[in-house]
Short mmCIF file of C-alpha atoms in Angstrom, two decimals:
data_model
loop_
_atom_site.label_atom_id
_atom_site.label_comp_id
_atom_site.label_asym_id
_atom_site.label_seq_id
_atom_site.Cartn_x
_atom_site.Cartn_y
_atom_site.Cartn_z
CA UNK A 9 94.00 31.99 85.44
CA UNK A 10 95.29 30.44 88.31
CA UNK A 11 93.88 28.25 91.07
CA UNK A 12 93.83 26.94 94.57
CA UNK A 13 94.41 23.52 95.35
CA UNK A 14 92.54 22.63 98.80
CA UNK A 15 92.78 19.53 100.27
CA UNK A 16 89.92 18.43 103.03
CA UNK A 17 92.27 15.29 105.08
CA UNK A 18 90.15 13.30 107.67
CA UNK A 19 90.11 10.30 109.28
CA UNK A 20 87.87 8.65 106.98
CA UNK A 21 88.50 9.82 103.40
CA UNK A 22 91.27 12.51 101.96
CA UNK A 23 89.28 14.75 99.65
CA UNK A 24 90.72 17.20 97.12
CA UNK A 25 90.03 19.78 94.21
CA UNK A 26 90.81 23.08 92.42
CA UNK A 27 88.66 26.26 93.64
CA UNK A 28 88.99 29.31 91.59
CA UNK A 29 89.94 33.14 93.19
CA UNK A 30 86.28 33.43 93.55
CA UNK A 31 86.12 30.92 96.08
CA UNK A 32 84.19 28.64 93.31
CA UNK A 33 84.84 24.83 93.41
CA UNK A 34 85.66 23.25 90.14
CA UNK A 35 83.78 20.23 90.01
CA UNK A 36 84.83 18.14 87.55
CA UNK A 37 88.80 18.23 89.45
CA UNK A 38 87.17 16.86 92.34
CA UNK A 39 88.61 13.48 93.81
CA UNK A 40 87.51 11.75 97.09
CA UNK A 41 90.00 8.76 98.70
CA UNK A 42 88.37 6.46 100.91
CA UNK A 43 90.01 4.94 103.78
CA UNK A 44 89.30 2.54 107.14
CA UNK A 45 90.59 3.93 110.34
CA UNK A 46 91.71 0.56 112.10
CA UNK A 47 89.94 0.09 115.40
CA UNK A 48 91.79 -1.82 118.02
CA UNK A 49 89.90 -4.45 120.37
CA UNK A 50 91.50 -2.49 123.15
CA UNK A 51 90.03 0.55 122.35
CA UNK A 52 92.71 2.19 119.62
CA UNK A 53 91.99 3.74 116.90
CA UNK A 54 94.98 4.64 114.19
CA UNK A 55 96.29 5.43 111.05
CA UNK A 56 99.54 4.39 109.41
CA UNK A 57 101.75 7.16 109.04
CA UNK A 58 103.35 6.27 105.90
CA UNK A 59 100.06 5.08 104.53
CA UNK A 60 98.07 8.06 105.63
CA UNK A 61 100.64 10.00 103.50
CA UNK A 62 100.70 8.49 100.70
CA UNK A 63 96.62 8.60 100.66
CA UNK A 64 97.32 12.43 100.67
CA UNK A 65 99.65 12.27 97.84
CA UNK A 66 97.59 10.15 95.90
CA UNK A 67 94.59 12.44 96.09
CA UNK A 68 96.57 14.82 94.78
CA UNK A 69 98.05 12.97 91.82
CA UNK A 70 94.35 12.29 90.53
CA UNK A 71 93.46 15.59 90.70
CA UNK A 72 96.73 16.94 88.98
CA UNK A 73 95.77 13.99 86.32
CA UNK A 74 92.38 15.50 86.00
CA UNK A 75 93.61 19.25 84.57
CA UNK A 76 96.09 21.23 83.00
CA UNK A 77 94.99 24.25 84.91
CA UNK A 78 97.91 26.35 87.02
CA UNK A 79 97.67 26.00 90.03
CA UNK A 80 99.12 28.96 92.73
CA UNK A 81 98.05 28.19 96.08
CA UNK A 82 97.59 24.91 97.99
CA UNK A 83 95.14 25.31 101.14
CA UNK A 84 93.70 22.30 103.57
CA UNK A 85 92.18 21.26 106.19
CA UNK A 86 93.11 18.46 108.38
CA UNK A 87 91.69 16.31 111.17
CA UNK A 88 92.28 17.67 114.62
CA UNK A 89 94.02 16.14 118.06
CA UNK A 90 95.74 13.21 116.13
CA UNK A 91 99.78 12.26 117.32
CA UNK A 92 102.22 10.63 115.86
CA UNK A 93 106.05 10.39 117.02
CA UNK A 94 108.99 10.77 114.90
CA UNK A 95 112.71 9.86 115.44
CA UNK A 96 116.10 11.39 114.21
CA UNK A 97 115.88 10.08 110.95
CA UNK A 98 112.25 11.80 110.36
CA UNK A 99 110.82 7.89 110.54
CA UNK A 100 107.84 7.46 112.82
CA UNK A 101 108.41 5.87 115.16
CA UNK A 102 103.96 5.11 116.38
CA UNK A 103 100.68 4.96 114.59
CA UNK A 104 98.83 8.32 113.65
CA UNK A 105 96.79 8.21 116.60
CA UNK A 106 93.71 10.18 116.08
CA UNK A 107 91.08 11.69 118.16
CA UNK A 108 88.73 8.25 118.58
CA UNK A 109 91.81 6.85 120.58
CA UNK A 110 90.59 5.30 123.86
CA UNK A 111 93.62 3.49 125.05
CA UNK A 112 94.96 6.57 127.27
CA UNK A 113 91.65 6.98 129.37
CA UNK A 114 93.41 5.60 132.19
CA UNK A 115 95.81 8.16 132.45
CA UNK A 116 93.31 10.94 132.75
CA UNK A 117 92.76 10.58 136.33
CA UNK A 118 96.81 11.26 136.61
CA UNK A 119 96.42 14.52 135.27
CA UNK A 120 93.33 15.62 137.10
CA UNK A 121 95.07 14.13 140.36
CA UNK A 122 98.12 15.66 139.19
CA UNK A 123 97.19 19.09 137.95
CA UNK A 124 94.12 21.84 137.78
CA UNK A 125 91.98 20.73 135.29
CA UNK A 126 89.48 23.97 135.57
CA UNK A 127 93.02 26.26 135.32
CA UNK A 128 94.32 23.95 132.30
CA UNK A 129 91.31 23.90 130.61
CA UNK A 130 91.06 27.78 130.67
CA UNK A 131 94.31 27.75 129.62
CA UNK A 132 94.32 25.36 127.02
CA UNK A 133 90.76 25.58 125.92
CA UNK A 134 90.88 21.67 126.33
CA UNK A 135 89.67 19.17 129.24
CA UNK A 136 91.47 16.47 130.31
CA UNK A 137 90.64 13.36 127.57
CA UNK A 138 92.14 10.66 125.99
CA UNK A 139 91.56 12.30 122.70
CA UNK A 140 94.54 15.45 123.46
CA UNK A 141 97.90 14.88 123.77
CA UNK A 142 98.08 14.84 127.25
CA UNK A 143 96.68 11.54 128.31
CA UNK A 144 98.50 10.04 124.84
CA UNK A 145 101.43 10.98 126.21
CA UNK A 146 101.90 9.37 129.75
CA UNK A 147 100.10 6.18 128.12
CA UNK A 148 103.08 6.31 125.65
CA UNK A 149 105.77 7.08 128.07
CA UNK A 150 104.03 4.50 131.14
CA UNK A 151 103.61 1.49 128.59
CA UNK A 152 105.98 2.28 125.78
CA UNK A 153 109.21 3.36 127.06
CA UNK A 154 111.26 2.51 124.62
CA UNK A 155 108.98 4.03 121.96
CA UNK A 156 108.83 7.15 124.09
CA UNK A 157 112.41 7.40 124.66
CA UNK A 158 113.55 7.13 120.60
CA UNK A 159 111.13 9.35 119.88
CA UNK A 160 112.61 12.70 118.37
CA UNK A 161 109.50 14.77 118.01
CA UNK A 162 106.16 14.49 118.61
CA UNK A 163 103.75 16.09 115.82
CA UNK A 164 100.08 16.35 114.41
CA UNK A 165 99.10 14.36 111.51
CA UNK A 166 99.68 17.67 109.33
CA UNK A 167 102.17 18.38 111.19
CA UNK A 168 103.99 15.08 110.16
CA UNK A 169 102.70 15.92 106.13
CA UNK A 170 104.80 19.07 106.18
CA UNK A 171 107.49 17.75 107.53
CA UNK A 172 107.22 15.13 104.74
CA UNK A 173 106.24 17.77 101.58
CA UNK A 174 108.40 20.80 103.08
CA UNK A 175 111.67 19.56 105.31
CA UNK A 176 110.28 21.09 108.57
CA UNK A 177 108.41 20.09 111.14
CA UNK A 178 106.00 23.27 111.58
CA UNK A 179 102.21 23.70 112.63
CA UNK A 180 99.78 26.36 112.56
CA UNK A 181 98.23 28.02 115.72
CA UNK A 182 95.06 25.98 114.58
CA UNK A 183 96.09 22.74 114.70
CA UNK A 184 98.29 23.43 117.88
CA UNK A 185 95.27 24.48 119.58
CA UNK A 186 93.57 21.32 119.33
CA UNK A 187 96.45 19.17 121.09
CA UNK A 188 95.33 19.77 124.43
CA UNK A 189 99.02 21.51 125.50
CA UNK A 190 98.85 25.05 124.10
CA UNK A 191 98.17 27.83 125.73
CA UNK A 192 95.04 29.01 123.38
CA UNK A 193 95.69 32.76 125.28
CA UNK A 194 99.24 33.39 124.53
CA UNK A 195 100.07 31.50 121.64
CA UNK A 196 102.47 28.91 122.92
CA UNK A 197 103.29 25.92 124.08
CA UNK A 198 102.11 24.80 128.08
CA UNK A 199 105.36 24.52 129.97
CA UNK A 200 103.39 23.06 132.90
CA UNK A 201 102.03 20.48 130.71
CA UNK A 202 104.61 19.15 128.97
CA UNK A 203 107.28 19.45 131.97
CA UNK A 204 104.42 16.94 133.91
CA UNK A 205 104.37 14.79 130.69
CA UNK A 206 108.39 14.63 130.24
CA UNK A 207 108.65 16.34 126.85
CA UNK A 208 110.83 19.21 125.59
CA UNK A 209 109.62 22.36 124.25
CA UNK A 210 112.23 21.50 121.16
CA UNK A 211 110.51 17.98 120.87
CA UNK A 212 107.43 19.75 119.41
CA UNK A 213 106.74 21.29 115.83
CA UNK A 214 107.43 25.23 115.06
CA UNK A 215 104.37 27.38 115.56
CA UNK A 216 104.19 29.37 111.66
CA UNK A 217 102.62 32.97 111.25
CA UNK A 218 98.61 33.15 109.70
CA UNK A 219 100.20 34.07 106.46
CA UNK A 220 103.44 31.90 106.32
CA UNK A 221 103.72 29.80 103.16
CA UNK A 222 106.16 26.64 102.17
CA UNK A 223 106.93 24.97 99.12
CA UNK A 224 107.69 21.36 97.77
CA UNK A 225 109.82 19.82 94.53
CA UNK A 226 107.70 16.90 95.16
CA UNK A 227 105.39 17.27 92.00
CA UNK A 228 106.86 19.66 89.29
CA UNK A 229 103.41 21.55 88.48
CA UNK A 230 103.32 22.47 91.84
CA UNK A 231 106.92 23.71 92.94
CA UNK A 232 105.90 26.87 92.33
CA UNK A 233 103.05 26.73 94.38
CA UNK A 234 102.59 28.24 97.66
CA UNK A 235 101.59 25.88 100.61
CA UNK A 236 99.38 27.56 103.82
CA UNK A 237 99.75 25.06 107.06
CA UNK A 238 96.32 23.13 107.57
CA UNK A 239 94.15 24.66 109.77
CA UNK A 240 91.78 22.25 112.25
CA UNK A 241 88.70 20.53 109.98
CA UNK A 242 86.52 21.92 112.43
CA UNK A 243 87.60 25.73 111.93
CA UNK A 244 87.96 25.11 108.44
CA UNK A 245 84.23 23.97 108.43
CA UNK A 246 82.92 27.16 110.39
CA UNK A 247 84.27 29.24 107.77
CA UNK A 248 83.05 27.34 104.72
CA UNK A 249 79.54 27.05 106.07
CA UNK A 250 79.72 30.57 106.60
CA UNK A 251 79.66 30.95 110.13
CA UNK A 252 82.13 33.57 111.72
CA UNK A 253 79.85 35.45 113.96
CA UNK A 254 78.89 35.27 117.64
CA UNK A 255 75.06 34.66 116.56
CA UNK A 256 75.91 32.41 114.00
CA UNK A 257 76.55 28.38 115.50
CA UNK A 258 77.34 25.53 112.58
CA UNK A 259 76.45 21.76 113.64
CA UNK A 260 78.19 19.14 112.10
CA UNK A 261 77.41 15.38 111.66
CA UNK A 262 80.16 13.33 109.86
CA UNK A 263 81.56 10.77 111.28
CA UNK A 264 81.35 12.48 114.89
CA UNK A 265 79.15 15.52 115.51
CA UNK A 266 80.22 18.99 116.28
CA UNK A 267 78.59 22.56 117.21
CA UNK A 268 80.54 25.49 117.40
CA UNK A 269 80.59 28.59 117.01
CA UNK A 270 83.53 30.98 115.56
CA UNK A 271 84.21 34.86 115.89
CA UNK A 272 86.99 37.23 115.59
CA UNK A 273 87.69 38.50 118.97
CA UNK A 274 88.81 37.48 122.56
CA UNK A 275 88.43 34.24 124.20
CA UNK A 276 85.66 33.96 126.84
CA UNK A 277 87.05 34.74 130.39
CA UNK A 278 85.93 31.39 131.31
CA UNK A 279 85.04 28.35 129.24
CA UNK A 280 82.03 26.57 130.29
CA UNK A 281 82.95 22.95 131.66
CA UNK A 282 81.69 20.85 129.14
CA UNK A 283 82.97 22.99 125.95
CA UNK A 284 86.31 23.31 124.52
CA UNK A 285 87.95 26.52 122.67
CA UNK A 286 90.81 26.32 119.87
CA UNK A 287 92.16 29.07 117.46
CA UNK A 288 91.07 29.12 113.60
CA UNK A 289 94.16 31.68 113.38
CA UNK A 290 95.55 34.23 116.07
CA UNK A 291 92.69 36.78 115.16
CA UNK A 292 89.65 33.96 115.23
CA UNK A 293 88.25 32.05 118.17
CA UNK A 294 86.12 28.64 117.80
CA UNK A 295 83.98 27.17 120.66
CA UNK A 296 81.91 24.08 120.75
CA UNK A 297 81.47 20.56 121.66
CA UNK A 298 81.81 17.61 120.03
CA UNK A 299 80.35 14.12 119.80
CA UNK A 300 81.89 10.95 119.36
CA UNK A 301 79.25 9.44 117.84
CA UNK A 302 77.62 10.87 114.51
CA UNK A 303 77.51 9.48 111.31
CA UNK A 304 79.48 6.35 112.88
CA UNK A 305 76.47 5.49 115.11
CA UNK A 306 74.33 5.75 111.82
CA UNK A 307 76.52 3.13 109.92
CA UNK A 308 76.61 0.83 113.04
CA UNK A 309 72.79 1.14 113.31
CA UNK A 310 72.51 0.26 109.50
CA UNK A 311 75.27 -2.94 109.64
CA UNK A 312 74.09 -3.90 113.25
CA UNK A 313 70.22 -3.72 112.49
CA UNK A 314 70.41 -4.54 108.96
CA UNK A 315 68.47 -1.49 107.21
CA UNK A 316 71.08 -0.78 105.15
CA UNK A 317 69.14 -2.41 102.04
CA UNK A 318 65.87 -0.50 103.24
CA UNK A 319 67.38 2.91 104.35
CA UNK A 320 64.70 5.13 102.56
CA UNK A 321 61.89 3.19 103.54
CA UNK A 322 63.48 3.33 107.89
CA UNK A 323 63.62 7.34 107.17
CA UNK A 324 60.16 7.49 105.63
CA UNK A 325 58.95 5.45 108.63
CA UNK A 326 60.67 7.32 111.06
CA UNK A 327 58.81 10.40 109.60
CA UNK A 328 55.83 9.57 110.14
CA UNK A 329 56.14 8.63 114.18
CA UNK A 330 55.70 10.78 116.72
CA UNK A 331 58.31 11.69 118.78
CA UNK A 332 59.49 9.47 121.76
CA UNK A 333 56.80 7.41 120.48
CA UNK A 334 59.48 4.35 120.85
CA UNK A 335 59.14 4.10 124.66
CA UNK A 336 63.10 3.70 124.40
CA UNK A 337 66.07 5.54 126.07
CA UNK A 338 69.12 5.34 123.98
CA UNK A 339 72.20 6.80 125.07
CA UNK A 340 75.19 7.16 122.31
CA UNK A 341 78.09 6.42 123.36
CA UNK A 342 79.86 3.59 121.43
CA UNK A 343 83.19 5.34 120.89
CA UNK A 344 82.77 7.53 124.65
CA UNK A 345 82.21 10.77 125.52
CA UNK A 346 83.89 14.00 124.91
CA UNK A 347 80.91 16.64 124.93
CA UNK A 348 79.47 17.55 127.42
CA UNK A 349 80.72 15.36 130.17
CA UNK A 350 83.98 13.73 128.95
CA UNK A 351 83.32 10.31 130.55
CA UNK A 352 86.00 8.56 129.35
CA UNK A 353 84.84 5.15 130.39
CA UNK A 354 81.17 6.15 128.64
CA UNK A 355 79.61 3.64 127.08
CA UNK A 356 76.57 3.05 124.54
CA UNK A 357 72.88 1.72 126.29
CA UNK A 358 69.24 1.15 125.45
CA UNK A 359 66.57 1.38 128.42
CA UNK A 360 63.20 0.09 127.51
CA UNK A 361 63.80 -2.53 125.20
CA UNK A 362 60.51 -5.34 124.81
CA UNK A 363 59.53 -8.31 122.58
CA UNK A 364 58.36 -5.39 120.18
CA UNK A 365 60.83 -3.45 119.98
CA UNK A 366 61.99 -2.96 116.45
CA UNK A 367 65.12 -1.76 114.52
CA UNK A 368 63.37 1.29 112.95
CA UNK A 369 62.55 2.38 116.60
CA UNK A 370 65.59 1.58 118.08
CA UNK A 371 67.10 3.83 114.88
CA UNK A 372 64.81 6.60 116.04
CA UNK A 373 65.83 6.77 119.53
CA UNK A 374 69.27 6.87 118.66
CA UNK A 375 68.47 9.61 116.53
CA UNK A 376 66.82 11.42 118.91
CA UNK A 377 69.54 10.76 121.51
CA UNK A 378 72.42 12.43 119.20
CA UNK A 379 69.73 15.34 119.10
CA UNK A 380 69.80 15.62 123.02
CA UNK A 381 73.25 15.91 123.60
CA UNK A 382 73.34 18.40 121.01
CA UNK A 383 70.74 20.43 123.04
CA UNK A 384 73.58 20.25 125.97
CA UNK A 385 76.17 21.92 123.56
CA UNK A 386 73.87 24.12 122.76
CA UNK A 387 72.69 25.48 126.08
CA UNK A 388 76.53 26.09 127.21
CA UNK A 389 77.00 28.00 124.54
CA UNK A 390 74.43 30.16 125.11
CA UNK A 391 75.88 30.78 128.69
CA UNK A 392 78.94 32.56 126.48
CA UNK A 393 76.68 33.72 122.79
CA UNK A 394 73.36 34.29 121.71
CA UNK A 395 72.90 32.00 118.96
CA UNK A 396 70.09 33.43 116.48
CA UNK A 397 70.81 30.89 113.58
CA UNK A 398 72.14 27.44 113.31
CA UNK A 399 73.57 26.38 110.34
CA UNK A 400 73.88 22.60 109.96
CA UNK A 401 76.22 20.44 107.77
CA UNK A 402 78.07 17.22 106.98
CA UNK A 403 77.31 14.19 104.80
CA UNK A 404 74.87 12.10 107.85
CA UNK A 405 72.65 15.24 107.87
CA UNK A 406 72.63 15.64 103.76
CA UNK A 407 71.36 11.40 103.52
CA UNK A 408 69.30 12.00 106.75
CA UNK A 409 66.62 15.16 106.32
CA UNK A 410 64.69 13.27 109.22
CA UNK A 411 67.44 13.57 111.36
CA UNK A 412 68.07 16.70 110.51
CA UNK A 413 64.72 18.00 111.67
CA UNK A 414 64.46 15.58 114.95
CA UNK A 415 67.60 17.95 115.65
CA UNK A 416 65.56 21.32 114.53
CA UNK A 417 62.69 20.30 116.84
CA UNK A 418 64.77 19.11 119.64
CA UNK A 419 66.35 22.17 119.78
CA UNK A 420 63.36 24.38 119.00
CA UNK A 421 65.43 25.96 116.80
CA UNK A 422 65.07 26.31 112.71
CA UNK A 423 68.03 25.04 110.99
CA UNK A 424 69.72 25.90 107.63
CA UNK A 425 71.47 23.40 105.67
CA UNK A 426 72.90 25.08 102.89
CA UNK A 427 73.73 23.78 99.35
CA UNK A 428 77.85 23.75 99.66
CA UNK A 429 78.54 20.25 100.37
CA UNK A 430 82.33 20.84 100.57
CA UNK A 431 82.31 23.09 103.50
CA UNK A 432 86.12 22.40 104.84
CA UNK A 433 87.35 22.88 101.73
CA UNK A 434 85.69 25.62 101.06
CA UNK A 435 86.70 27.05 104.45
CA UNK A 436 90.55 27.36 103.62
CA UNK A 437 89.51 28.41 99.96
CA UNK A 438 88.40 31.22 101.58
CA UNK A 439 90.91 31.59 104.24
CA UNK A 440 93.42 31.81 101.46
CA UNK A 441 91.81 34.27 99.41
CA UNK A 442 91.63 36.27 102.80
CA UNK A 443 95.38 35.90 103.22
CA UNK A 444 96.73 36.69 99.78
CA UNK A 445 93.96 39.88 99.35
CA UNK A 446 91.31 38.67 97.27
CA UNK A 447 88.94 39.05 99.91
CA UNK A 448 88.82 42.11 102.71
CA UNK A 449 87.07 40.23 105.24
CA UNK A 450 85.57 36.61 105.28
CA UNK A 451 83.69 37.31 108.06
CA UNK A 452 81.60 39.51 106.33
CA UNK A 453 81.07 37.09 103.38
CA UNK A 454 76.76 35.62 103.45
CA UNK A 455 76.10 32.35 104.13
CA UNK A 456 75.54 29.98 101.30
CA UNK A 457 71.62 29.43 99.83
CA UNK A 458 70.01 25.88 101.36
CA UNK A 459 67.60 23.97 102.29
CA UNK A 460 65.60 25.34 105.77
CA UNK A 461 64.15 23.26 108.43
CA UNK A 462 61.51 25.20 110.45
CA UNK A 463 60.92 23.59 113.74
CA UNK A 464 57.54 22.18 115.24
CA UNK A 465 56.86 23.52 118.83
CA UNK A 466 54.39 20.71 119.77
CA UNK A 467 57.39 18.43 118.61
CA UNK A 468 60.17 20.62 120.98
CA UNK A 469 57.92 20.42 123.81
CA UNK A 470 57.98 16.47 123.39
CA UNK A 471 61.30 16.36 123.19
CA UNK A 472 62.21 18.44 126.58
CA UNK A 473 60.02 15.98 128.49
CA UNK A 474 62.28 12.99 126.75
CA UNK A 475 65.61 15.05 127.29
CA UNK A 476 64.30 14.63 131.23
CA UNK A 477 64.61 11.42 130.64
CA UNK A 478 67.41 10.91 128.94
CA UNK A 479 69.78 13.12 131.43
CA UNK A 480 67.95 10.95 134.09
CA UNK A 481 69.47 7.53 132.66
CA UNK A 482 72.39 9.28 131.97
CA UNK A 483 73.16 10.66 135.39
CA UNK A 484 72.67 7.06 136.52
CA UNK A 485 74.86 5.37 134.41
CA UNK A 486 77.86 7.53 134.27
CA UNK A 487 77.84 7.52 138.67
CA UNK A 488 78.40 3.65 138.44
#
């Protein structure tokens, strides 16, 4: 029998295993690399090239050490907006910069002053930001000449692995969508955008077919093997938690937050002003915001507050408070703000804060605040879908069943969180078995069994009165 070989890369761990042609994950193959995305006092946040690379390659050496199995088909998933330069020589030439990367947010007002945001971001599917390519760019080419000038190609992170594993620098329309210059509609590159950042159509990677393949001599039980382009984590996530419909929305917590929602069909005629819209393939739309701060927040709660030692006994607390009940308004922003607002200069703040205050409140409210943005997302979406069912996922939510129904009430919507804790991988699993014929449609395909969170209206009513609140401070602080 043979197998597929998916790989789930992100910015925090490189996870890999075998699936079977039945979309199955084999679990004793599976192998999980941790790593530390270094954070910059200025604001950066990076991966070595090289490094990240050989992270990939290692993950996949543990899992080839794990089984004798064949293995047909490699699949992944990989993070999205990341950039990295490369010169002649195929060396690179900057840091993997990936989509936490602050240092650009000055150049954002240069493009809006500059260009049509509201045309570009129909366009493009992407607002202006420091996390796309366009604002990486000028920062590059205004502060690192040199840098910018040796620079032979500019490339995703996956885009930079193939070029590595298969000779040629090549993307898919997935991850292409996701850099903030492609034109989401026609299925190229922005000539407006990269003429008014000074770089060459040539100076970016080849955009492959859906269904084009590569192969590698760089491990001999795989050079047979056929290799599909990554496809955006985010996409790749939609698909796995089985949600590929127009009434169907997944929300994510990992280490940022997501909620989107993914159909086969045309793009909207206009995308709302605080959402973004990138390509799973050239059939498949995905639309959604994002967070910056997810399961990051959570960790820097637990190290800042100290509750990492007492963890069950802050969520068993936390469950038995009322809602709001804190008196505190928390606003998350500690690595900015894409969703809804894209305030690039956003920053983190507590309102309320007494002699009383303690950390499992001040957890709580942050909690809650994560909840309330989400509520944003979710109301411009509805401008564009009618969302019937949300499907929730990601390691913070799995560790956090509190948190995951603070979101459910917030909402006043019931949540699923099914049992496939591999979603991404999953997701290209399936896209794979979709190319190659195994399966007619994955659309069509159910979504998994889970755990449901039904929500409270008493609760939901609570929470709109806070989310008042909330958007109140908010307003104020990001006029100033």
């Amino acid at each position: 029998m043979s197998h597929i070989l998916a790989l789930d890369i992100g910015t925090s761990s490189v996870r890999a295993a075998l699936y079977d042609f039945s979309g199955n994950v084999l679990p004793e193959t599976m192998v999980k690399k941790d790593r530390i995305l270094n954070f910059t006092e200025d604001g950066g946040a990076e991966l070595t090239a090289e490094e990240a690379f050989s992270q990939v390659c290692e993950a996949i050496n543990e899992v080839l050490a794990k089984t004798t199995l064949s293995i047909e088909y490699v699949a992944a998933s990989c993070f999205w907006h990341s950039l990295v330069g490369i010169d002649a020589e195929e060396r690179a030439t900057t840091s993997v910069f990936t989509w936490a990367e602050t240092r650009p947010a000055k150049y954002v007002q240069t493009l809006r002053d500059g260009l049509n945001e509201t045309l570009i971001h129909n366009k493009t599917g992407a607002r202006f930001h420091s996390s796309f390519w366009t604002a990486k760019l000028l920062w590059l080419k205004t502060e690192f000449p040199k840098v910018f000038q040796k620079t032979d190609k500019w490339l995703s992170f996956s885009d930079y692995l193939a070029l590595k594993l298969f000779g040629k620098a090549v993307t898919s329309v997935s991850m292409a969508s996701g850099t903030g210059v492609f034109n989401i509609r026609r299925f190229d590159w922005n000539d407006n955008l990269l003429e008014f950042v000074s770089v060459k159509r040539e100076c970016l990677p080849e955009i492959a077919d859906d269904n084009q393949t590569f192969q590698t001599n760089r491990w001999e039980r795989l050079k047979d093997a056929k290799w599909f382009l990554a496809i955006g984590d985010g996409a790749a996530n939609n698909v796995g938690a089985g949600c590929l419909q127009k009434t169907k929305a997944a929300l994510m917590i990992g280490t940022s937050g997501a909620m989107r929602v993914a159909y086969e069909g045309e793009i909207p005629k206009q995308i709302p002003d605080g959402l973004w819209c990138y390509r799973i393939d050239k059939k498949r739309v995905i639309v959604g915001g994002a967070l910056s701060d997810g399961g990051g927040l959570y960790r820097w709660l637990k190290d800042t507050l100290k509750i990492a030692e007492v963890d069950d006994e802050v969520e068993a607390e936390i469950k038995q408070r009322e809602p709001d009940s804190h008196g505190l308004t928390f606003l998350p922003f500690l690595a900015g703000e894409r969703s809804t607002g894209y305030h690039e200069n956003a920053k983190g703040a507590i309102l309320g804060l007494t002699q009383h205050t303690d950390a499992v409140e001040i957890t709580q409210a942050a909690m809650e605040s994560v909840a309330f943005r989400f509520a944003e997302i979710f109301e411009q979406l509805q401008k564009i879908v009618e969302i019937k069912t949300i499907i929730a996922s990601g390691g913070a939510l799995r560790e956090s069943p509190v948190w995951t129904q603070i979101i459910a009430d917030t909402l006043g919507q019931n949540l699923s969180l099914p049992d496939t804790r591999e979603a991404s991988s999953r997701g290209v699993v399936l896209l794979a078995l979709e190319q190659i014929g195994k399966i007619e449609n994955i659309s069509e395909l159910p979504t998994p069994e889970g755990n449901h969170f039904d929500f409270n209206q008493q609760k939901h009513e609570i929470y709109l009165q806070a989310r008042e609140r909330h958007e109140k401070f908010y307003q104020l602080l990001m006029t100033k």
